[in-house]
PDB file of C-alpha atoms in Angstrom:
ATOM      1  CA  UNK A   1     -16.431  -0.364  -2.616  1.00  0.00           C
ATOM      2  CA  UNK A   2     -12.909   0.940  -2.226  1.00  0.00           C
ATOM      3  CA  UNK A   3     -10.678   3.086  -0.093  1.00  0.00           C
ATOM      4  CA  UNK A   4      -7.759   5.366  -0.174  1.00  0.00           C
ATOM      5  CA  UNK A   5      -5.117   5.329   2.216  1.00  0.00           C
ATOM      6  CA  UNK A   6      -3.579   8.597   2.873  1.00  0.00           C
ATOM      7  CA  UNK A   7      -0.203   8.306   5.661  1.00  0.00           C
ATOM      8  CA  UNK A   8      -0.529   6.820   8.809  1.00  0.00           C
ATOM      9  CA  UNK A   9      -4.188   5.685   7.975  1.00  0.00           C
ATOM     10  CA  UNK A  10      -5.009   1.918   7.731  1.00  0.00           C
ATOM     11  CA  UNK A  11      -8.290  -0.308   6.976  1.00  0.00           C
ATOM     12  CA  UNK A  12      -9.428  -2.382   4.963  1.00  0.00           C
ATOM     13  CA  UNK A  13     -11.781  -3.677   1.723  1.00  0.00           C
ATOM     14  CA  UNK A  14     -12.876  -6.123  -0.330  1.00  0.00           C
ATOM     15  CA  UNK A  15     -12.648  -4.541  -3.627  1.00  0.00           C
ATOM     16  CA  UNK A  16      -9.873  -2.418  -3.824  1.00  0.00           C
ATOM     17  CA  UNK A  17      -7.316  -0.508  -1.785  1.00  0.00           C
ATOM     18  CA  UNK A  18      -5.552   2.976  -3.745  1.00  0.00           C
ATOM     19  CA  UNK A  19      -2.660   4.866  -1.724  1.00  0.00           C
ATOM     20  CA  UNK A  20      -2.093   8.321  -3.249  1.00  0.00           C
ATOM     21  CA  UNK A  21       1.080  10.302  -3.094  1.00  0.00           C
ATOM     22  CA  UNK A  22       3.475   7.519  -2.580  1.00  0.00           C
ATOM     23  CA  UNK A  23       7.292   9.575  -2.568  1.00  0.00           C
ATOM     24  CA  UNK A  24       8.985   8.541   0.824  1.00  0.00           C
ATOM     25  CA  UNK A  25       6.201   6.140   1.511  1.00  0.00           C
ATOM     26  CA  UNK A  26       5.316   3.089   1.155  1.00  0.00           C
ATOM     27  CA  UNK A  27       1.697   0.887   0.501  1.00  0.00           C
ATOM     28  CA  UNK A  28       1.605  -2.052   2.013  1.00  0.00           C
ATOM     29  CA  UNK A  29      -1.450  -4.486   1.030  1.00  0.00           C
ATOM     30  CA  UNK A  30      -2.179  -7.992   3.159  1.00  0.00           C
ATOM     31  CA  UNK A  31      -4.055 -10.013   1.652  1.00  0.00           C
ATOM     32  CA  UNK A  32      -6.391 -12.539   2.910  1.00  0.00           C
ATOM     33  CA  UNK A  33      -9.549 -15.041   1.165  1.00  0.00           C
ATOM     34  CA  UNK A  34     -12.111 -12.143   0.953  1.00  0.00           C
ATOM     35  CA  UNK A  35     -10.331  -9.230   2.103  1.00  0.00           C
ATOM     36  CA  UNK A  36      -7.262  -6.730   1.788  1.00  0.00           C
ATOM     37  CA  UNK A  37      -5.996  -4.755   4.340  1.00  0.00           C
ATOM     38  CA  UNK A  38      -3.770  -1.611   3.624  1.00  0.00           C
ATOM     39  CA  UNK A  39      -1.491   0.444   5.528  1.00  0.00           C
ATOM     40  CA  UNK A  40       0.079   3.945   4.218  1.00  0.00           C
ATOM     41  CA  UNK A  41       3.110   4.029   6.056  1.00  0.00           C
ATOM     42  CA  UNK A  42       5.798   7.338   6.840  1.00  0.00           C
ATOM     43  CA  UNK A  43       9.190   6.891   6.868  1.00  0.00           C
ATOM     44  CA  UNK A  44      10.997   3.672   8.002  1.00  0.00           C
ATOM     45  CA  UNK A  45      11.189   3.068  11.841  1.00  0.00           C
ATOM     46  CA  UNK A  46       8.802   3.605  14.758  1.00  0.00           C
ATOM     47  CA  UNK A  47       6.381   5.630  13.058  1.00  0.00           C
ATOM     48  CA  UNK A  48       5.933   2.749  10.095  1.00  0.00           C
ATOM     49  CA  UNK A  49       5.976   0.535  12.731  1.00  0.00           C
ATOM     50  CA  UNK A  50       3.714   2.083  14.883  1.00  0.00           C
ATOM     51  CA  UNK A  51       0.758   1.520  11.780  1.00  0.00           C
ATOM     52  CA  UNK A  52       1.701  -2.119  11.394  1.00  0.00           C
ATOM     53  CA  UNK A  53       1.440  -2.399  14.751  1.00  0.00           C
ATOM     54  CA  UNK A  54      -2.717  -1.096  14.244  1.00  0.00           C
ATOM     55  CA  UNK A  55      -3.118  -2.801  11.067  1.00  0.00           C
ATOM     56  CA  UNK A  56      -1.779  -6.470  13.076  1.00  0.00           C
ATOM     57  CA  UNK A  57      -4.529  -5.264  15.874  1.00  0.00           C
ATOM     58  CA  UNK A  58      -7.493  -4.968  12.905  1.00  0.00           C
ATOM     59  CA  UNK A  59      -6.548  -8.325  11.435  1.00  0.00           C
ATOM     60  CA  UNK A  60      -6.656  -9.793  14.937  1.00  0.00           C
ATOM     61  CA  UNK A  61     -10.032  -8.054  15.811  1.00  0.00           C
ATOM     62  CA  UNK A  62     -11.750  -9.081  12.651  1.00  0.00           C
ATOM     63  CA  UNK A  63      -9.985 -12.672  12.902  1.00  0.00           C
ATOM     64  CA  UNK A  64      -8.288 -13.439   9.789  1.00  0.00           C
ATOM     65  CA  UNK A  65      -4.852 -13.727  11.743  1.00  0.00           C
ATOM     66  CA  UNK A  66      -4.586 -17.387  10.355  1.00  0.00           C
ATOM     67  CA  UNK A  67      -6.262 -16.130   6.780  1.00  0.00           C
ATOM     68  CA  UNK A  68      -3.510 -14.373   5.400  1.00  0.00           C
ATOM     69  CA  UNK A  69      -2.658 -15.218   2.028  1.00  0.00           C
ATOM     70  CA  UNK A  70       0.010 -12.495   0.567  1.00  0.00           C
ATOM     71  CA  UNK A  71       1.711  -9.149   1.862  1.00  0.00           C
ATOM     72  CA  UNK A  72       2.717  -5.928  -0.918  1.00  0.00           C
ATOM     73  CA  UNK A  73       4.978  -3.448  -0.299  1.00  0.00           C
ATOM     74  CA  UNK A  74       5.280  -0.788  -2.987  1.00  0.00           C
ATOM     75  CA  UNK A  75       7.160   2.327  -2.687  1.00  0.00           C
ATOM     76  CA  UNK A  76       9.734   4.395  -4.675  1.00  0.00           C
ATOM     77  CA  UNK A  77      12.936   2.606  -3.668  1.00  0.00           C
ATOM     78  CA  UNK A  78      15.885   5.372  -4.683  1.00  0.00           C
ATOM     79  CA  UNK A  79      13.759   7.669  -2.351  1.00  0.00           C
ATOM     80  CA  UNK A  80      12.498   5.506   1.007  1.00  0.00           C
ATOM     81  CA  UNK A  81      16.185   4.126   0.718  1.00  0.00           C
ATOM     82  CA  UNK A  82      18.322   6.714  -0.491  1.00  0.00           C
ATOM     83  CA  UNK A  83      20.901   6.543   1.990  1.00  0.00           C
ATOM     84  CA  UNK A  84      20.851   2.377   1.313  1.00  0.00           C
ATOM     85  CA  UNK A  85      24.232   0.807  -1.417  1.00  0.00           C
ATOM     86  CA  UNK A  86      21.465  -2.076  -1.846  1.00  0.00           C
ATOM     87  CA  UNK A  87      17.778  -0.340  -1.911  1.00  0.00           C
ATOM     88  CA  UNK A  88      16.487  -3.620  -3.147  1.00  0.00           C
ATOM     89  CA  UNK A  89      18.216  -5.387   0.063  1.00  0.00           C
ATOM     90  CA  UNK A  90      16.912  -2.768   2.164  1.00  0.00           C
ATOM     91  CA  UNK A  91      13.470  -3.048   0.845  1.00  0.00           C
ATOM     92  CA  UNK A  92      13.227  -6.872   1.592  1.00  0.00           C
ATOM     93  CA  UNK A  93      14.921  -6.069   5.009  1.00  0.00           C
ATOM     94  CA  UNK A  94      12.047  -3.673   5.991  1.00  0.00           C
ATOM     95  CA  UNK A  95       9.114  -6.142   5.103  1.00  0.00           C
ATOM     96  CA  UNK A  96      10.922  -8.802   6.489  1.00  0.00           C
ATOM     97  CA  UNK A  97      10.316  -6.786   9.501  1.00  0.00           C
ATOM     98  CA  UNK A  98       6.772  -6.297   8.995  1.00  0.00           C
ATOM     99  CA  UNK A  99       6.248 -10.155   8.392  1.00  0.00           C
ATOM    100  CA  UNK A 100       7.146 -10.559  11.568  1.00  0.00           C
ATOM    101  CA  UNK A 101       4.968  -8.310  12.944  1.00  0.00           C
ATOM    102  CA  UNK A 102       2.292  -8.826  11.328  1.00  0.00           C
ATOM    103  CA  UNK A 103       2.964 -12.932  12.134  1.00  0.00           C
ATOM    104  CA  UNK A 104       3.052 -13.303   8.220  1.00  0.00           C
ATOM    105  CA  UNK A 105       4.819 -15.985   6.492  1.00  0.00           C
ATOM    106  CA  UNK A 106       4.559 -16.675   2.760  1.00  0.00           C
ATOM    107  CA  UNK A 107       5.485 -14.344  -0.569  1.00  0.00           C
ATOM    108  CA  UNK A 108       6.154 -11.013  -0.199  1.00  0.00           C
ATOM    109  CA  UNK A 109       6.320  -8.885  -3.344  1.00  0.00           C
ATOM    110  CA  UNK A 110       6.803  -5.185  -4.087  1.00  0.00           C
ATOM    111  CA  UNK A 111       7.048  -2.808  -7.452  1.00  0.00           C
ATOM    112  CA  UNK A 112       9.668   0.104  -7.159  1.00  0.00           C
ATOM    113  CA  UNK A 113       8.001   3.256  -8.551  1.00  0.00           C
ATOM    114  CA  UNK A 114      11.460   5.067  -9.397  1.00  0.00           C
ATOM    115  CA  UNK A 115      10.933   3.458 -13.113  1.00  0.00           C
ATOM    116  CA  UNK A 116       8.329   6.501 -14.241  1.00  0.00           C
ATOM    117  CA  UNK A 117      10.555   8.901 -12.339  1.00  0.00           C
ATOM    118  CA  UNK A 118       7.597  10.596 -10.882  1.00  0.00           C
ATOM    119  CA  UNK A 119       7.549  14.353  -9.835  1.00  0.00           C
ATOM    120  CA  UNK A 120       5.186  14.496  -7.011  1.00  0.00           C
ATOM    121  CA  UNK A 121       4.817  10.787  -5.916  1.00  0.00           C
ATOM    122  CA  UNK A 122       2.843   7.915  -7.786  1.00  0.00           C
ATOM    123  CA  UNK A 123      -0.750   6.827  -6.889  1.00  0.00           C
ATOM    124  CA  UNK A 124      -0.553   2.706  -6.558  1.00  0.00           C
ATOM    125  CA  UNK A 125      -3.423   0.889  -6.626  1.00  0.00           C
ATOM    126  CA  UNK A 126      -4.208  -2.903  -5.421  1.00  0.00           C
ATOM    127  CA  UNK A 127      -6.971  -5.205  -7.308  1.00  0.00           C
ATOM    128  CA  UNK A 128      -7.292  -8.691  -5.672  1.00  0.00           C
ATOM    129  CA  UNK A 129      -7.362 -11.864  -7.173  1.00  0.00           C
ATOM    130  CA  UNK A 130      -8.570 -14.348  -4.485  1.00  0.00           C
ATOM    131  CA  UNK A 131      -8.596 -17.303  -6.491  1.00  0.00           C
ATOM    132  CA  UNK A 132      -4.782 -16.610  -7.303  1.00  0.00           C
ATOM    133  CA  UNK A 133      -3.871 -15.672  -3.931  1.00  0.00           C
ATOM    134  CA  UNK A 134      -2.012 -12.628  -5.619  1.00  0.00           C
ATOM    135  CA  UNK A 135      -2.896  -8.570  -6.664  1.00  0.00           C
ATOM    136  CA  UNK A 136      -2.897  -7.088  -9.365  1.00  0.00           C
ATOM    137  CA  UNK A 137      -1.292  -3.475  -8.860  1.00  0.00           C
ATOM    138  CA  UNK A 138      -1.742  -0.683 -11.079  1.00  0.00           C
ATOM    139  CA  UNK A 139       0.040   3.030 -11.010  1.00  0.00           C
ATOM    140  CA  UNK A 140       0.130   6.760 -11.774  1.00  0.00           C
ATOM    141  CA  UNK A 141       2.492   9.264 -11.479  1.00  0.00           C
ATOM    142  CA  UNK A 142       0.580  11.380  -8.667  1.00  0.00           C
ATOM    143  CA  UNK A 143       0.693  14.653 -11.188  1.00  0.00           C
ATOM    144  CA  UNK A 144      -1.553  12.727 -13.559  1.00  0.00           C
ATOM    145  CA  UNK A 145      -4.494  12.170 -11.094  1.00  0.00           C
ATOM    146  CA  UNK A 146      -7.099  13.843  -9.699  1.00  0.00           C
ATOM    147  CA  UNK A 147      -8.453  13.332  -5.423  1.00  0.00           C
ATOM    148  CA  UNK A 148     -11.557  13.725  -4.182  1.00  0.00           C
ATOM    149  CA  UNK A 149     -11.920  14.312   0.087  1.00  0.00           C
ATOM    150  CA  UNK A 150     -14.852  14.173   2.499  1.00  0.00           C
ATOM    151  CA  UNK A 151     -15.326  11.786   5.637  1.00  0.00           C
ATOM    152  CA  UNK A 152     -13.424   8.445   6.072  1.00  0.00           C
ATOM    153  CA  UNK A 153     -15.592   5.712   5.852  1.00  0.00           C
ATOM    154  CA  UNK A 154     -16.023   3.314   8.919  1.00  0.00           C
ATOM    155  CA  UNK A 155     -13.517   0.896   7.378  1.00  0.00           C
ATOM    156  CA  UNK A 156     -10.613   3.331   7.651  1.00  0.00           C
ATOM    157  CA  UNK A 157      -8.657   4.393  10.339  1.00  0.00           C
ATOM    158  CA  UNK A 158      -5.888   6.578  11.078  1.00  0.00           C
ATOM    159  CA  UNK A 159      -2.681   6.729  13.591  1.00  0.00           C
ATOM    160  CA  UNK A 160      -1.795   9.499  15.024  1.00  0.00           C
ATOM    161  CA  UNK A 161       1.755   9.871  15.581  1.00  0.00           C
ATOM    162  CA  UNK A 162       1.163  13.067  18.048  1.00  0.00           C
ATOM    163  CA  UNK A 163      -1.233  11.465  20.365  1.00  0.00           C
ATOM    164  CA  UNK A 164      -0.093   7.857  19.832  1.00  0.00           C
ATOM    165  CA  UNK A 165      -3.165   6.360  19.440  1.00  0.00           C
ATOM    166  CA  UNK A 166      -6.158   5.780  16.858  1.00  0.00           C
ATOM    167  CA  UNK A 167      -8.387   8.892  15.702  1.00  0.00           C
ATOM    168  CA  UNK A 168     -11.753   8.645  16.958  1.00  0.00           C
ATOM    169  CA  UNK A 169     -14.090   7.567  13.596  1.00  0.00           C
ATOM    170  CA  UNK A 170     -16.023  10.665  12.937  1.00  0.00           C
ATOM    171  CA  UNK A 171     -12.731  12.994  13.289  1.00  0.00           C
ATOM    172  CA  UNK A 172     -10.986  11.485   9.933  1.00  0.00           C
ATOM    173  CA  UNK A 173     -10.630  13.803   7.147  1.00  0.00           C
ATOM    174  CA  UNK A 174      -9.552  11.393   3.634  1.00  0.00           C
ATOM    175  CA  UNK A 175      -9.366  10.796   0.035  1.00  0.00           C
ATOM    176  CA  UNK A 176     -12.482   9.338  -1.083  1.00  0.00           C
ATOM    177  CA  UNK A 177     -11.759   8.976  -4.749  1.00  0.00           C
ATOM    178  CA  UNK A 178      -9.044   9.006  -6.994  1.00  0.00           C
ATOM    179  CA  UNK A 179      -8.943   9.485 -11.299  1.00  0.00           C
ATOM    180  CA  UNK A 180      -6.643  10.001 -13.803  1.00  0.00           C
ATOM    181  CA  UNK A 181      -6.348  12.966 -15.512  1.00  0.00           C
ATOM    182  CA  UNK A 182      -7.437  12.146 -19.280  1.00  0.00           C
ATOM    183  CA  UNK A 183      -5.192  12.634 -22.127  1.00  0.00           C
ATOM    184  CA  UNK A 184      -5.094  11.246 -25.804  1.00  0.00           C
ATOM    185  CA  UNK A 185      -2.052   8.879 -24.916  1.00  0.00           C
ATOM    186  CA  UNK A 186      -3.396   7.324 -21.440  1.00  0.00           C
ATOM    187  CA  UNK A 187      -7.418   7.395 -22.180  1.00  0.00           C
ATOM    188  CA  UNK A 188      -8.009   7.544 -18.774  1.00  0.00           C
ATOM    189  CA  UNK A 189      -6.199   4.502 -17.716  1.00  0.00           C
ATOM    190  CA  UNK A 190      -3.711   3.379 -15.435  1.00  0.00           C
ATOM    191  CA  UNK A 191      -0.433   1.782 -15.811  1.00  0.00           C
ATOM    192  CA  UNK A 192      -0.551  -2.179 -14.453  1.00  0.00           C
ATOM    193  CA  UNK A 193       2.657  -3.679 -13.336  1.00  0.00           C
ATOM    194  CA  UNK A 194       4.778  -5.671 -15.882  1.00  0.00           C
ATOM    195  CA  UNK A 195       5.008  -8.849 -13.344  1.00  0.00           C
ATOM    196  CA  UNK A 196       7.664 -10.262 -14.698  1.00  0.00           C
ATOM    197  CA  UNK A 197      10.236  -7.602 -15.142  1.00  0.00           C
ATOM    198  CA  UNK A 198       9.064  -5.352 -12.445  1.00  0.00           C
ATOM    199  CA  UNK A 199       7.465  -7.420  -9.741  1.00  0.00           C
ATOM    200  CA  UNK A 200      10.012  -8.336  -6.713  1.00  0.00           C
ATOM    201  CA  UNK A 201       9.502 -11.395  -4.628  1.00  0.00           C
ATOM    202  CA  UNK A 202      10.618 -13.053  -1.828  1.00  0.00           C
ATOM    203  CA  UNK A 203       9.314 -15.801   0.914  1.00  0.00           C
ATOM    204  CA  UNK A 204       9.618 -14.906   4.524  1.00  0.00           C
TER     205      UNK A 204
END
């Protein structure tokens, strides 16, 4: 299976977890044994923190609170921290935060998207590697790919910032699929992360 998180919406999957249109966002992946769970979050502050806050509830409910193995944070830096002298420092300051909400400690990592100096956003995508304890994490500027919509599955979930609460499953409109646009110079294939010169990492 798979899902894709649009803003404010949160769940989770064993197989893989795709946020499109990440511009002043940011995808955030925890990682546990068999599972990931993903949160599309707005801009920095309560309303970010109000999805953590759901996400923290689902990996309490589903009681893999002690199971959690690695947390991802990807976003376009220069954008989510424009206003920031040190976007990197202000990156690791924000997921700092959600470690501690989330009752995480262990790596953190993250991939800044700025590098493909996307137009409309990037598409990020998250591939676990449970043996490894670790992601692999693929992208797309968000021009290149194509969405499909319908009904969220039961396994996703979305905050409403309006009526503070969870969305009723059955009322969730969502991306259901995501491709890339084909062209003779990407076949049809994403871009995967170049770990070692693009992959940030910390321990919290």
């Amino acid at each position: 299976m798979a899902i894709y998180l649009d803003e404010d919406q949160f769940g989770n999957d064993t197989a893989l977890v795709g946020f499109p249109h990440i511009l002043l966002c940011m995808g955030v992946v925890v990682m546990t044994s068999n599972d990931l769970y993903g949160a599309h979050l707005g801009w920095p502050g309560t309303p970010s923190d109000n999805v953590i806050t759901q996400l923290r509830t689902l990996i309490n409910n589903n009681n893999v609170a002690d199971d959690m193995k690695a947390l991802y944070g990807c976003c376009n830096r220069v954008a989510r921290f424009h206003g920031a002298n040190d976007k990197k420092a202000a990156w690791k300051a924000e997921m700092t935060g959600y470690a501690n909400t989330l009752q995480y400690t262990g790596n953190v990592y993250g991939f800044c998207t700025s590098i493909i100096t996307p137009k409309d956003g990037t598409y990020v995508e998250y591939h676990p590697e449970y043996q490894q304890d670790k992601c692999k994490v693929f992208y797309k500027r968000n021009e290149k790919m194509t969405y499909t919509s319908g009904n969220a599955p039961a396994n996703v979930h979305k905050y409403s910032q309006h009526l503070g609460q969870v969305v009723p499953f059955g009322h969730l409109p969502a991306t259901t699929g995501a491709s890339v646009v084909v062209t003779k110079s990407n076949k049809g294939q994403l871009h995967e992360v170049n770990y070692f010169l693009r992959m940030t990492s910390f321990e919290v």
